[in-house]
PDB file of C-alpha atoms in Angstrom:
ATOM      1  CA  MET E   3      30.084 100.620 111.752  1.00 42.00           C
ATOM      2  CA  ARG E   4      31.450  97.139 112.360  1.00 47.00           C
ATOM      3  CA  ALA E   5      34.895  98.322 111.285  1.00 43.00           C
ATOM      4  CA  LEU E   6      34.625 101.331 113.577  1.00 36.00           C
ATOM      5  CA  LYS E   7      33.719  99.112 116.523  1.00 43.00           C
ATOM      6  CA  GLY E   8      36.680  96.918 115.696  1.00 47.00           C
ATOM      7  CA  MET E   9      39.025  99.908 115.714  1.00 41.00           C
ATOM      8  CA  LEU E  10      37.660 101.079 119.072  1.00 40.00           C
ATOM      9  CA  ARG E  11      38.440  97.669 120.553  1.00 50.00           C
ATOM     10  CA  SER E  12      42.007  97.700 119.138  1.00 46.00           C
ATOM     11  CA  PRO E  13      44.751  97.496 121.854  1.00 45.00           C
ATOM     12  CA  LEU E  14      46.948  99.671 119.635  1.00 41.00           C
ATOM     13  CA  LEU E  15      44.398 102.495 119.743  1.00 38.00           C
ATOM     14  CA  HIS E  16      44.124 102.168 123.533  1.00 39.00           C
ATOM     15  CA  PHE E  17      47.922 102.342 123.858  1.00 38.00           C
ATOM     16  CA  ALA E  18      48.137 105.452 121.665  1.00 39.00           C
ATOM     17  CA  ALA E  19      45.379 107.180 123.638  1.00 40.00           C
ATOM     18  CA  ALA E  20      47.046 106.383 126.969  1.00 39.00           C
ATOM     19  CA  GLY E  21      50.335 107.672 125.636  1.00 38.00           C
ATOM     20  CA  ALA E  22      48.725 110.918 124.523  1.00 38.00           C
ATOM     21  CA  LEU E  23      47.160 111.406 127.962  1.00 37.00           C
ATOM     22  CA  ILE E  24      50.468 110.790 129.717  1.00 36.00           C
ATOM     23  CA  PHE E  25      52.287 113.208 127.396  1.00 37.00           C
ATOM     24  CA  ALA E  26      49.633 115.868 127.960  1.00 37.00           C
ATOM     25  CA  ALA E  27      49.814 115.437 131.728  1.00 37.00           C
ATOM     26  CA  TRP E  28      53.613 115.626 131.625  1.00 37.00           C
ATOM     27  CA  SER E  29      53.529 118.838 129.578  1.00 39.00           C
ATOM     28  CA  LEU E  30      50.902 120.488 131.808  1.00 36.00           C
ATOM     29  CA  THR E  31      52.722 119.700 135.034  1.00 37.00           C
ATOM     30  CA  GLU E  32      56.220 120.582 133.807  1.00 41.00           C
ATOM     31  CA  PRO E  33      56.177 124.176 135.135  1.00 41.00           C
ATOM     32  CA  LEU E  34      55.118 122.848 138.564  1.00 35.00           C
ATOM     33  CA  ARG E  35      57.876 120.265 138.507  1.00 38.00           C
ATOM     34  CA  ARG E  36      60.465 122.904 137.597  1.00 41.00           C
ATOM     35  CA  ASP E  37      59.309 125.186 140.402  1.00 41.00           C
ATOM     36  CA  ALA E  38      59.510 122.300 142.851  1.00 37.00           C
ATOM     37  CA  GLN E  39      63.057 121.556 141.709  1.00 42.00           C
ATOM     38  CA  GLY E  40      64.123 125.147 142.225  1.00 41.00           C
ATOM     39  CA  TYR E  41      64.997 125.945 138.632  1.00 38.00           C
ATOM     40  CA  GLU E  42      62.854 129.059 138.205  1.00 39.00           C
ATOM     41  CA  ALA E  43      63.786 131.034 135.101  1.00 39.00           C
ATOM     42  CA  GLY E  44      66.119 133.870 136.026  1.00 38.00           C
ATOM     43  CA  GLY E  45      66.540 132.675 139.617  1.00 44.00           C
ATOM     44  CA  ALA E  46      69.857 133.009 141.447  1.00 50.00           C
ATOM     45  CA  ASP E  47      70.289 129.294 142.079  1.00 76.00           C
ATOM     46  CA  GLU E  48      72.946 127.977 144.420  1.00 86.00           C
ATOM     47  CA  ILE E  49      75.280 125.088 143.755  1.00 89.00           C
ATOM     48  CA  VAL E  50      76.131 123.571 147.130  1.00 89.00           C
ATOM     49  CA  LEU E  51      78.837 120.942 147.472  1.00 89.00           C
ATOM     50  CA  THR E  52      78.918 119.539 150.977  1.00 89.00           C
ATOM     51  CA  ALA E  53      81.819 117.801 152.672  1.00 87.00           C
ATOM     52  CA  ASP E  54      80.021 114.482 152.083  1.00 85.00           C
ATOM     53  CA  ASP E  55      79.763 115.271 148.359  1.00 86.00           C
ATOM     54  CA  LEU E  56      83.512 115.863 148.228  1.00 88.00           C
ATOM     55  CA  LYS E  57      84.234 112.690 150.188  1.00 87.00           C
ATOM     56  CA  VAL E  58      82.342 110.685 147.575  1.00 84.00           C
ATOM     57  CA  MET E  59      84.326 112.388 144.796  1.00 86.00           C
ATOM     58  CA  VAL E  60      87.602 111.702 146.620  1.00 88.00           C
ATOM     59  CA  ALA E  61      86.614 108.066 147.229  1.00 85.00           C
ATOM     60  CA  TYR E  62      85.896 107.595 143.530  1.00 82.00           C
ATOM     61  CA  PHE E  63      89.243 109.211 142.670  1.00 87.00           C
ATOM     62  CA  GLY E  64      90.980 106.897 145.150  1.00 86.00           C
ATOM     63  CA  SER E  65      89.357 103.827 143.617  1.00 83.00           C
ATOM     64  CA  GLN E  66      90.878 104.791 140.275  1.00 86.00           C
ATOM     65  CA  TRP E  67      94.332 106.030 141.342  1.00 89.00           C
ATOM     66  CA  ARG E  68      94.881 104.268 144.691  1.00 85.00           C
ATOM     67  CA  ARG E  69      95.715 107.508 146.493  1.00 89.00           C
ATOM     68  CA  LEU E  70      94.228 110.782 147.682  1.00 91.00           C
ATOM     69  CA  PRO E  71      94.139 113.645 145.165  1.00 91.00           C
ATOM     70  CA  THR E  72      96.479 116.599 145.371  1.00 92.00           C
ATOM     71  CA  ARG E  73      94.885 119.975 146.033  1.00 91.00           C
ATOM     72  CA  ASP E  74      95.125 120.859 142.321  1.00 91.00           C
ATOM     73  CA  GLU E  75      93.451 117.564 141.425  1.00 92.00           C
ATOM     74  CA  LEU E  76      90.692 118.144 143.970  1.00 92.00           C
ATOM     75  CA  ASP E  77      90.143 121.631 142.559  1.00 92.00           C
ATOM     76  CA  GLU E  78      89.843 120.069 139.102  1.00 93.00           C
ATOM     77  CA  LEU E  79      87.313 117.508 140.402  1.00 92.00           C
ATOM     78  CA  ILE E  80      85.296 120.313 142.019  1.00 93.00           C
ATOM     79  CA  GLU E  81      85.403 122.428 138.870  1.00 92.00           C
ATOM     80  CA  ARG E  82      84.295 119.459 136.771  1.00 92.00           C
ATOM     81  CA  ARG E  83      81.402 118.765 139.154  1.00 90.00           C
ATOM     82  CA  ILE E  84      80.322 122.427 139.137  1.00 92.00           C
ATOM     83  CA  THR E  85      80.487 122.544 135.341  1.00 91.00           C
ATOM     84  CA  GLU E  86      78.451 119.346 135.162  1.00 88.00           C
ATOM     85  CA  GLU E  87      75.861 120.821 137.530  1.00 87.00           C
ATOM     86  CA  VAL E  88      75.655 124.085 135.571  1.00 89.00           C
ATOM     87  CA  LEU E  89      75.219 122.234 132.285  1.00 85.00           C
ATOM     88  CA  MET E  90      72.618 119.919 133.811  1.00 79.00           C
ATOM     89  CA  ARG E  91      70.537 122.820 135.120  1.00 84.00           C
ATOM     90  CA  GLU E  92      70.806 124.737 131.868  1.00 85.00           C
ATOM     91  CA  ALA E  93      69.777 121.599 130.002  1.00 78.00           C
ATOM     92  CA  LEU E  94      66.671 121.468 132.197  1.00 76.00           C
ATOM     93  CA  ARG E  95      65.977 125.127 131.462  1.00 81.00           C
ATOM     94  CA  LEU E  96      66.037 124.300 127.748  1.00 79.00           C
ATOM     95  CA  GLY E  97      63.731 121.320 128.260  1.00 74.00           C
ATOM     96  CA  LEU E  98      66.266 118.738 127.108  1.00 71.00           C
ATOM     97  CA  ASP E  99      64.969 116.367 129.789  1.00 64.00           C
ATOM     98  CA  ARG E 100      61.449 116.096 128.368  1.00 68.00           C
ATOM     99  CA  GLY E 101      60.469 112.511 127.797  1.00 64.00           C
ATOM    100  CA  ASP E 102      64.002 111.287 128.486  1.00 61.00           C
ATOM    101  CA  GLU E 103      64.889 109.752 131.869  1.00 57.00           C
ATOM    102  CA  VAL E 104      68.660 110.260 131.966  1.00 56.00           C
ATOM    103  CA  ILE E 105      71.225 111.011 134.619  1.00 53.00           C
ATOM    104  CA  ARG E 106      72.795 114.436 135.174  1.00 64.00           C
ATOM    105  CA  ARG E 107      75.893 113.649 133.153  1.00 71.00           C
ATOM    106  CA  ARG E 108      73.867 112.704 130.126  1.00 70.00           C
ATOM    107  CA  LEU E 109      71.958 115.999 130.330  1.00 61.00           C
ATOM    108  CA  SER E 110      75.152 118.032 130.587  1.00 70.00           C
ATOM    109  CA  GLN E 111      76.627 116.148 127.639  1.00 73.00           C
ATOM    110  CA  LYS E 112      73.549 116.894 125.560  1.00 68.00           C
ATOM    111  CA  LEU E 113      73.887 120.600 126.254  1.00 66.00           C
ATOM    112  CA  GLU E 114      77.614 120.527 125.543  1.00 70.00           C
ATOM    113  CA  MET E 115      76.930 118.927 122.170  1.00 69.00           C
ATOM    114  CA  THR E 116      74.261 121.544 121.463  1.00 64.00           C
ATOM    115  CA  LEU E 117      76.704 124.357 122.243  1.00 63.00           C
ATOM    116  CA  ASP E 118      79.362 122.731 120.045  1.00 62.00           C
ATOM    117  CA  GLU E 119      76.955 122.487 117.116  1.00 59.00           C
ATOM    118  CA  ILE E 120      75.894 126.133 117.464  1.00 57.00           C
ATOM    119  CA  ALA E 121      79.502 127.311 117.723  1.00 56.00           C
ATOM    120  CA  ALA E 122      80.694 125.259 114.751  1.00 57.00           C
ATOM    121  CA  VAL E 123      78.500 126.813 112.054  1.00 56.00           C
ATOM    122  CA  GLU E 124      80.470 130.044 111.615  1.00 67.00           C
ATOM    123  CA  SER E 125      82.964 130.439 108.738  1.00 78.00           C
ATOM    124  CA  PRO E 126      85.980 132.779 108.917  1.00 84.00           C
ATOM    125  CA  SER E 127      87.094 135.392 106.424  1.00 86.00           C
ATOM    126  CA  GLU E 128      90.346 134.838 104.538  1.00 90.00           C
ATOM    127  CA  ALA E 129      92.004 137.541 106.629  1.00 91.00           C
ATOM    128  CA  GLU E 130      90.974 135.760 109.839  1.00 89.00           C
ATOM    129  CA  LEU E 131      92.407 132.504 108.530  1.00 89.00           C
ATOM    130  CA  VAL E 132      95.722 134.120 107.615  1.00 90.00           C
ATOM    131  CA  ALA E 133      95.918 135.791 111.031  1.00 92.00           C
ATOM    132  CA  PHE E 134      95.266 132.439 112.729  1.00 91.00           C
ATOM    133  CA  TYR E 135      97.935 130.809 110.543  1.00 91.00           C
ATOM    134  CA  GLU E 136     100.498 133.459 111.501  1.00 90.00           C
ATOM    135  CA  ALA E 137      99.631 133.259 115.205  1.00 91.00           C
ATOM    136  CA  ASN E 138     100.056 129.460 115.224  1.00 91.00           C
ATOM    137  CA  ALA E 139     102.977 129.090 112.846  1.00 87.00           C
ATOM    138  CA  GLU E 140     104.503 126.189 114.807  1.00 85.00           C
ATOM    139  CA  ARG E 141     101.494 124.014 113.933  1.00 87.00           C
ATOM    140  CA  TYR E 142     102.084 124.382 110.221  1.00 90.00           C
ATOM    141  CA  ALA E 143     105.655 123.251 109.894  1.00 88.00           C
ATOM    142  CA  GLU E 144     107.318 119.989 108.946  1.00 85.00           C
ATOM    143  CA  PRO E 145     109.493 118.874 111.861  1.00 84.00           C
ATOM    144  CA  GLU E 146     113.275 118.829 111.833  1.00 84.00           C
ATOM    145  CA  ARG E 147     114.627 115.432 110.812  1.00 87.00           C
ATOM    146  CA  VAL E 148     118.021 113.766 110.934  1.00 87.00           C
ATOM    147  CA  SER E 149     119.636 110.605 109.580  1.00 88.00           C
ATOM    148  CA  PHE E 150     122.616 109.168 111.441  1.00 90.00           C
ATOM    149  CA  GLU E 151     124.711 106.174 112.393  1.00 90.00           C
ATOM    150  CA  GLN E 152     125.402 105.338 116.012  1.00 89.00           C
ATOM    151  CA  ARG E 153     127.625 102.998 117.992  1.00 92.00           C
ATOM    152  CA  PHE E 154     126.685 102.216 121.554  1.00 91.00           C
ATOM    153  CA  VAL E 155     128.848 101.790 124.659  1.00 90.00           C
ATOM    154  CA  SER E 156     126.917 100.160 127.495  1.00 90.00           C
ATOM    155  CA  GLU E 157     127.328 101.719 130.918  1.00 88.00           C
ATOM    156  CA  GLU E 158     125.971  98.544 132.482  1.00 86.00           C
ATOM    157  CA  ARG E 159     128.632  96.441 130.757  1.00 88.00           C
ATOM    158  CA  ARG E 160     131.594  98.846 130.927  1.00 86.00           C
ATOM    159  CA  GLY E 161     131.001 100.445 134.315  1.00 87.00           C
ATOM    160  CA  GLU E 162     133.579 103.094 135.249  1.00 87.00           C
ATOM    161  CA  SER E 163     135.507 102.550 132.010  1.00 88.00           C
ATOM    162  CA  THR E 164     132.495 103.513 129.845  1.00 90.00           C
ATOM    163  CA  HIS E 165     133.783 106.942 128.845  1.00 90.00           C
ATOM    164  CA  ALA E 166     137.354 105.796 128.230  1.00 91.00           C
ATOM    165  CA  TYR E 167     136.146 102.903 126.094  1.00 89.00           C
ATOM    166  CA  ALA E 168     133.883 105.262 124.125  1.00 90.00           C
ATOM    167  CA  LEU E 169     136.836 107.567 123.339  1.00 91.00           C
ATOM    168  CA  SER E 170     138.974 104.645 122.170  1.00 91.00           C
ATOM    169  CA  LEU E 171     136.102 103.389 120.005  1.00 90.00           C
ATOM    170  CA  LEU E 172     135.751 106.893 118.543  1.00 90.00           C
ATOM    171  CA  GLU E 173     139.418 106.891 117.499  1.00 89.00           C
ATOM    172  CA  ARG E 174     139.010 103.548 115.725  1.00 89.00           C
ATOM    173  CA  LEU E 175     135.879 104.722 113.899  1.00 89.00           C
ATOM    174  CA  ARG E 176     137.598 107.922 112.731  1.00 88.00           C
ATOM    175  CA  ALA E 177     140.472 105.801 111.474  1.00 85.00           C
ATOM    176  CA  GLY E 178     138.035 103.824 109.339  1.00 85.00           C
ATOM    177  CA  ALA E 179     137.959 100.658 111.436  1.00 83.00           C
ATOM    178  CA  ASP E 180     134.852  98.480 111.614  1.00 82.00           C
ATOM    179  CA  ALA E 181     133.944  98.923 115.284  1.00 82.00           C
ATOM    180  CA  PRO E 182     130.398  97.735 116.085  1.00 84.00           C
ATOM    181  CA  GLY E 183     130.305  98.719 119.768  1.00 87.00           C
ATOM    182  CA  ASP E 184     128.035  97.039 122.316  1.00 89.00           C
ATOM    183  CA  PRO E 185     124.589  95.566 121.460  1.00 90.00           C
ATOM    184  CA  PHE E 186     121.740  98.076 121.507  1.00 90.00           C
ATOM    185  CA  HIS E 187     117.973  97.696 121.137  1.00 89.00           C
ATOM    186  CA  LEU E 188     117.835 100.093 118.157  1.00 89.00           C
ATOM    187  CA  PRO E 189     119.535  99.780 114.745  1.00 90.00           C
ATOM    188  CA  SER E 190     122.977 101.272 114.201  1.00 88.00           C
ATOM    189  CA  THR E 191     121.621 103.272 111.233  1.00 90.00           C
ATOM    190  CA  LEU E 192     118.473 105.409 111.521  1.00 90.00           C
ATOM    191  CA  SER E 193     117.003 107.518 108.732  1.00 89.00           C
ATOM    192  CA  ASP E 194     114.745 110.574 108.649  1.00 89.00           C
ATOM    193  CA  VAL E 195     114.089 110.606 112.397  1.00 88.00           C
ATOM    194  CA  SER E 196     112.060 113.463 113.885  1.00 87.00           C
ATOM    195  CA  ALA E 197     113.002 115.294 117.064  1.00 84.00           C
ATOM    196  CA  GLU E 198     109.953 113.784 118.780  1.00 87.00           C
ATOM    197  CA  ARG E 199     110.974 110.250 117.869  1.00 89.00           C
ATOM    198  CA  LEU E 200     114.558 110.937 118.922  1.00 88.00           C
ATOM    199  CA  THR E 201     113.355 112.100 122.322  1.00 88.00           C
ATOM    200  CA  ARG E 202     111.185 109.022 122.794  1.00 89.00           C
ATOM    201  CA  ALA E 203     113.936 106.635 121.728  1.00 87.00           C
ATOM    202  CA  PHE E 204     117.047 108.191 123.305  1.00 89.00           C
ATOM    203  CA  GLY E 205     115.830 110.788 125.822  1.00 89.00           C
ATOM    204  CA  PRO E 206     115.616 114.601 125.593  1.00 89.00           C
ATOM    205  CA  ALA E 207     119.296 115.293 126.357  1.00 89.00           C
ATOM    206  CA  PHE E 208     120.492 112.969 123.575  1.00 90.00           C
ATOM    207  CA  ALA E 209     117.965 114.423 121.116  1.00 89.00           C
ATOM    208  CA  ALA E 210     118.973 118.024 121.834  1.00 88.00           C
ATOM    209  CA  GLU E 211     122.703 117.324 121.484  1.00 88.00           C
ATOM    210  CA  LEU E 212     122.324 115.259 118.325  1.00 87.00           C
ATOM    211  CA  LEU E 213     120.200 117.933 116.613  1.00 86.00           C
ATOM    212  CA  GLU E 214     122.792 120.533 117.548  1.00 83.00           C
ATOM    213  CA  LEU E 215     125.505 118.321 116.049  1.00 82.00           C
ATOM    214  CA  ALA E 216     123.333 117.785 112.962  1.00 81.00           C
ATOM    215  CA  ALA E 217     122.921 121.524 112.406  1.00 76.00           C
ATOM    216  CA  ALA E 218     126.692 121.990 112.686  1.00 74.00           C
ATOM    217  CA  ALA E 219     127.411 119.018 110.415  1.00 64.00           C
ATOM    218  CA  ALA E 220     125.152 120.468 107.712  1.00 55.00           C
ATOM    219  CA  ALA E 221     127.736 123.201 107.147  1.00 47.00           C
ATOM    220  CA  ARG E 222     130.488 120.645 106.488  1.00 52.00           C
ATOM    221  CA  ALA E 223     130.959 118.354 103.530  1.00 43.00           C
ATOM    222  CA  GLY E 224     130.334 114.780 104.622  1.00 53.00           C
ATOM    223  CA  GLY E 225     129.903 113.523 108.165  1.00 73.00           C
ATOM    224  CA  GLU E 226     132.419 112.481 110.771  1.00 84.00           C
ATOM    225  CA  TRP E 227     132.153 110.429 113.896  1.00 88.00           C
ATOM    226  CA  VAL E 228     131.645 112.553 117.014  1.00 87.00           C
ATOM    227  CA  GLY E 229     130.743 112.023 120.643  1.00 83.00           C
ATOM    228  CA  PRO E 230     130.237 110.515 123.008  1.00 89.00           C
ATOM    229  CA  VAL E 231     126.593 111.566 123.356  1.00 90.00           C
ATOM    230  CA  GLU E 232     124.896 110.290 126.506  1.00 89.00           C
ATOM    231  CA  SER E 233     121.551 108.511 126.777  1.00 90.00           C
ATOM    232  CA  PRO E 234     119.901 106.790 129.763  1.00 89.00           C
ATOM    233  CA  TRP E 235     121.574 103.510 128.715  1.00 90.00           C
ATOM    234  CA  GLY E 236     125.134 104.678 128.186  1.00 90.00           C
ATOM    235  CA  GLN E 237     127.149 106.618 125.607  1.00 90.00           C
ATOM    236  CA  HIS E 238     126.815 106.781 121.834  1.00 92.00           C
ATOM    237  CA  LEU E 239     129.187 107.724 119.070  1.00 91.00           C
ATOM    238  CA  VAL E 240     127.275 109.270 116.186  1.00 89.00           C
ATOM    239  CA  ARG E 241     127.835 110.253 112.570  1.00 88.00           C
ATOM    240  CA  VAL E 242     125.217 112.519 110.984  1.00 88.00           C
ATOM    241  CA  THR E 243     124.543 111.562 107.359  1.00 85.00           C
ATOM    242  CA  ALA E 244     121.640 113.930 106.565  1.00 85.00           C
ATOM    243  CA  HIS E 245     119.799 116.798 108.195  1.00 85.00           C
ATOM    244  CA  ARG E 246     116.551 118.520 107.209  1.00 85.00           C
ATOM    245  CA  PRO E 247     115.700 121.648 109.189  1.00 83.00           C
ATOM    246  CA  ILE E 248     112.191 122.715 110.134  1.00 85.00           C
ATOM    247  CA  ARG E 249     110.192 123.730 107.048  1.00 86.00           C
ATOM    248  CA  ARG E 250     107.257 126.077 107.389  1.00 88.00           C
ATOM    249  CA  ILE E 251     104.348 124.926 105.231  1.00 89.00           C
ATOM    250  CA  PRO E 252     103.026 127.757 103.006  1.00 90.00           C
ATOM    251  CA  PHE E 253      99.532 129.004 103.803  1.00 91.00           C
ATOM    252  CA  ASP E 254      98.081 127.769 100.502  1.00 89.00           C
ATOM    253  CA  GLU E 255      99.249 124.217 101.266  1.00 89.00           C
ATOM    254  CA  ALA E 256      98.081 124.325 104.875  1.00 89.00           C
ATOM    255  CA  ARG E 257      94.758 126.115 104.271  1.00 90.00           C
ATOM    256  CA  ASP E 258      92.485 123.104 104.904  1.00 89.00           C
ATOM    257  CA  SER E 259      94.253 122.315 108.178  1.00 90.00           C
ATOM    258  CA  VAL E 260      94.178 125.981 109.191  1.00 90.00           C
ATOM    259  CA  LEU E 261      90.430 126.158 108.541  1.00 89.00           C
ATOM    260  CA  ALA E 262      89.758 123.013 110.603  1.00 86.00           C
ATOM    261  CA  ASP E 263      91.923 124.298 113.458  1.00 89.00           C
ATOM    262  CA  TRP E 264      90.295 127.749 113.333  1.00 89.00           C
ATOM    263  CA  ARG E 265      86.821 126.243 113.558  1.00 84.00           C
ATOM    264  CA  ASP E 266      87.859 124.027 116.446  1.00 82.00           C
ATOM    265  CA  ALA E 267      89.458 126.910 118.373  1.00 85.00           C
ATOM    266  CA  SER E 268      86.544 129.229 117.616  1.00 84.00           C
ATOM    267  CA  ALA E 269      83.990 126.654 118.762  1.00 79.00           C
ATOM    268  CA  LYS E 270      85.883 126.007 122.000  1.00 80.00           C
ATOM    269  CA  ALA E 271      86.126 129.734 122.723  1.00 83.00           C
ATOM    270  CA  LYS E 272      82.416 130.287 122.102  1.00 81.00           C
ATOM    271  CA  VAL E 273      81.447 127.293 124.228  1.00 76.00           C
ATOM    272  CA  SER E 274      83.727 128.540 127.014  1.00 82.00           C
ATOM    273  CA  ASP E 275      82.171 132.018 126.854  1.00 83.00           C
ATOM    274  CA  ARG E 276      78.651 130.618 126.886  1.00 80.00           C
ATOM    275  CA  LEU E 277      79.466 128.320 129.786  1.00 80.00           C
ATOM    276  CA  GLY E 278      80.877 131.313 131.672  1.00 86.00           C
ATOM    277  CA  GLU E 279      77.611 133.178 131.151  1.00 85.00           C
ATOM    278  CA  MET E 280      75.634 130.202 132.442  1.00 81.00           C
ATOM    279  CA  ARG E 281      78.019 129.712 135.360  1.00 86.00           C
ATOM    280  CA  ALA E 282      77.523 133.340 136.418  1.00 88.00           C
ATOM    281  CA  ARG E 283      73.879 132.590 137.224  1.00 87.00           C
ATOM    282  CA  TYR E 284      74.916 130.418 140.145  1.00 88.00           C
ATOM    283  CA  ARG E 285      76.535 131.037 143.515  1.00 89.00           C
ATOM    284  CA  VAL E 286      78.867 128.195 144.415  1.00 86.00           C
ATOM    285  CA  VAL E 287      79.064 127.096 148.061  1.00 88.00           C
ATOM    286  CA  LEU E 288      81.956 124.833 149.172  1.00 87.00           C
ATOM    287  CA  PRO E 289      83.080 123.493 152.555  1.00 89.00           C
ATOM    288  CA  PRO E 290      85.741 125.482 154.469  1.00 89.00           C
ATOM    289  CA  ALA E 291      89.349 125.427 153.248  1.00 87.00           C
ATOM    290  CA  ASP E 292      90.434 123.236 156.173  1.00 87.00           C
ATOM    291  CA  ASP E 293      87.953 120.558 155.139  1.00 86.00           C
ATOM    292  CA  LEU E 294      89.310 120.674 151.592  1.00 86.00           C
ATOM    293  CA  ALA E 295      92.904 120.399 152.823  1.00 87.00           C
ATOM    294  CA  ALA E 296      92.032 117.303 154.850  1.00 87.00           C
ATOM    295  CA  LEU E 297      90.973 115.538 151.664  1.00 86.00           C
ATOM    296  CA  THR E 298      94.222 116.113 149.760  1.00 87.00           C
ATOM    297  CA  THR E 299      97.857 115.113 149.891  1.00 83.00           C
ATOM    298  CA  PRO E 300     100.473 117.823 150.532  1.00 75.00           C
TER     299      PRO E 300
END
């Protein structure tokens, strides 16, 4: 009896009892709270974005980018806000807010994660994997690569005589002379360079012309100096020393990557479909087009 009296006086027991009462009251009043919020099951809820709502969104955008959004950017902001609102309301329908005081974005994120988990459990058949592999062949290929030497002629240094100097340098190189050219920020010899790296380093025009020269050089024995090939910095004389064309990776080698990509694409499609179904429950109300135009740049 003494032990029982001691337990009844325990602050821990009082705390647990109070917590149970609060939880019970929360559970009993939840339907009333949902009705008051306007989230009745099956109701045709409206999503209303007022001009003031959009001004706040535009102000936040301006604080990040130091300018007004374009109309396409404003449309993207509106779509993101509508999606967030839809996900938030659907999260409330599923009771994801119970016992968790979080902001709307957190609720929408929780529902997005739930949809991702549901969509990710499915496994494809072998035929589906092969079909996905064939439909996305460019993903499963080793990129074209080239090795080459280059000599640079600086447009900044040579001015109007850049092209003429490049042609004279080309003659000396073809004659076997040691002609280093002007200083350049990249090495004179580059090996096993991908098209992507070429584009980043020399620009898209240079990359396209060099790869075309590389494909032609592959049919000849040995390389020869050719050019000039232009880049944003000037002109280059190049000699292709090796070329490896695009190689498609066989399905058996790429299978693990194909499976991961299939699951990712399948999950995104299912989430998009489910979000579309949820979005259809709502009627979206926006300010007039003139008000939207006033918030954007031409």
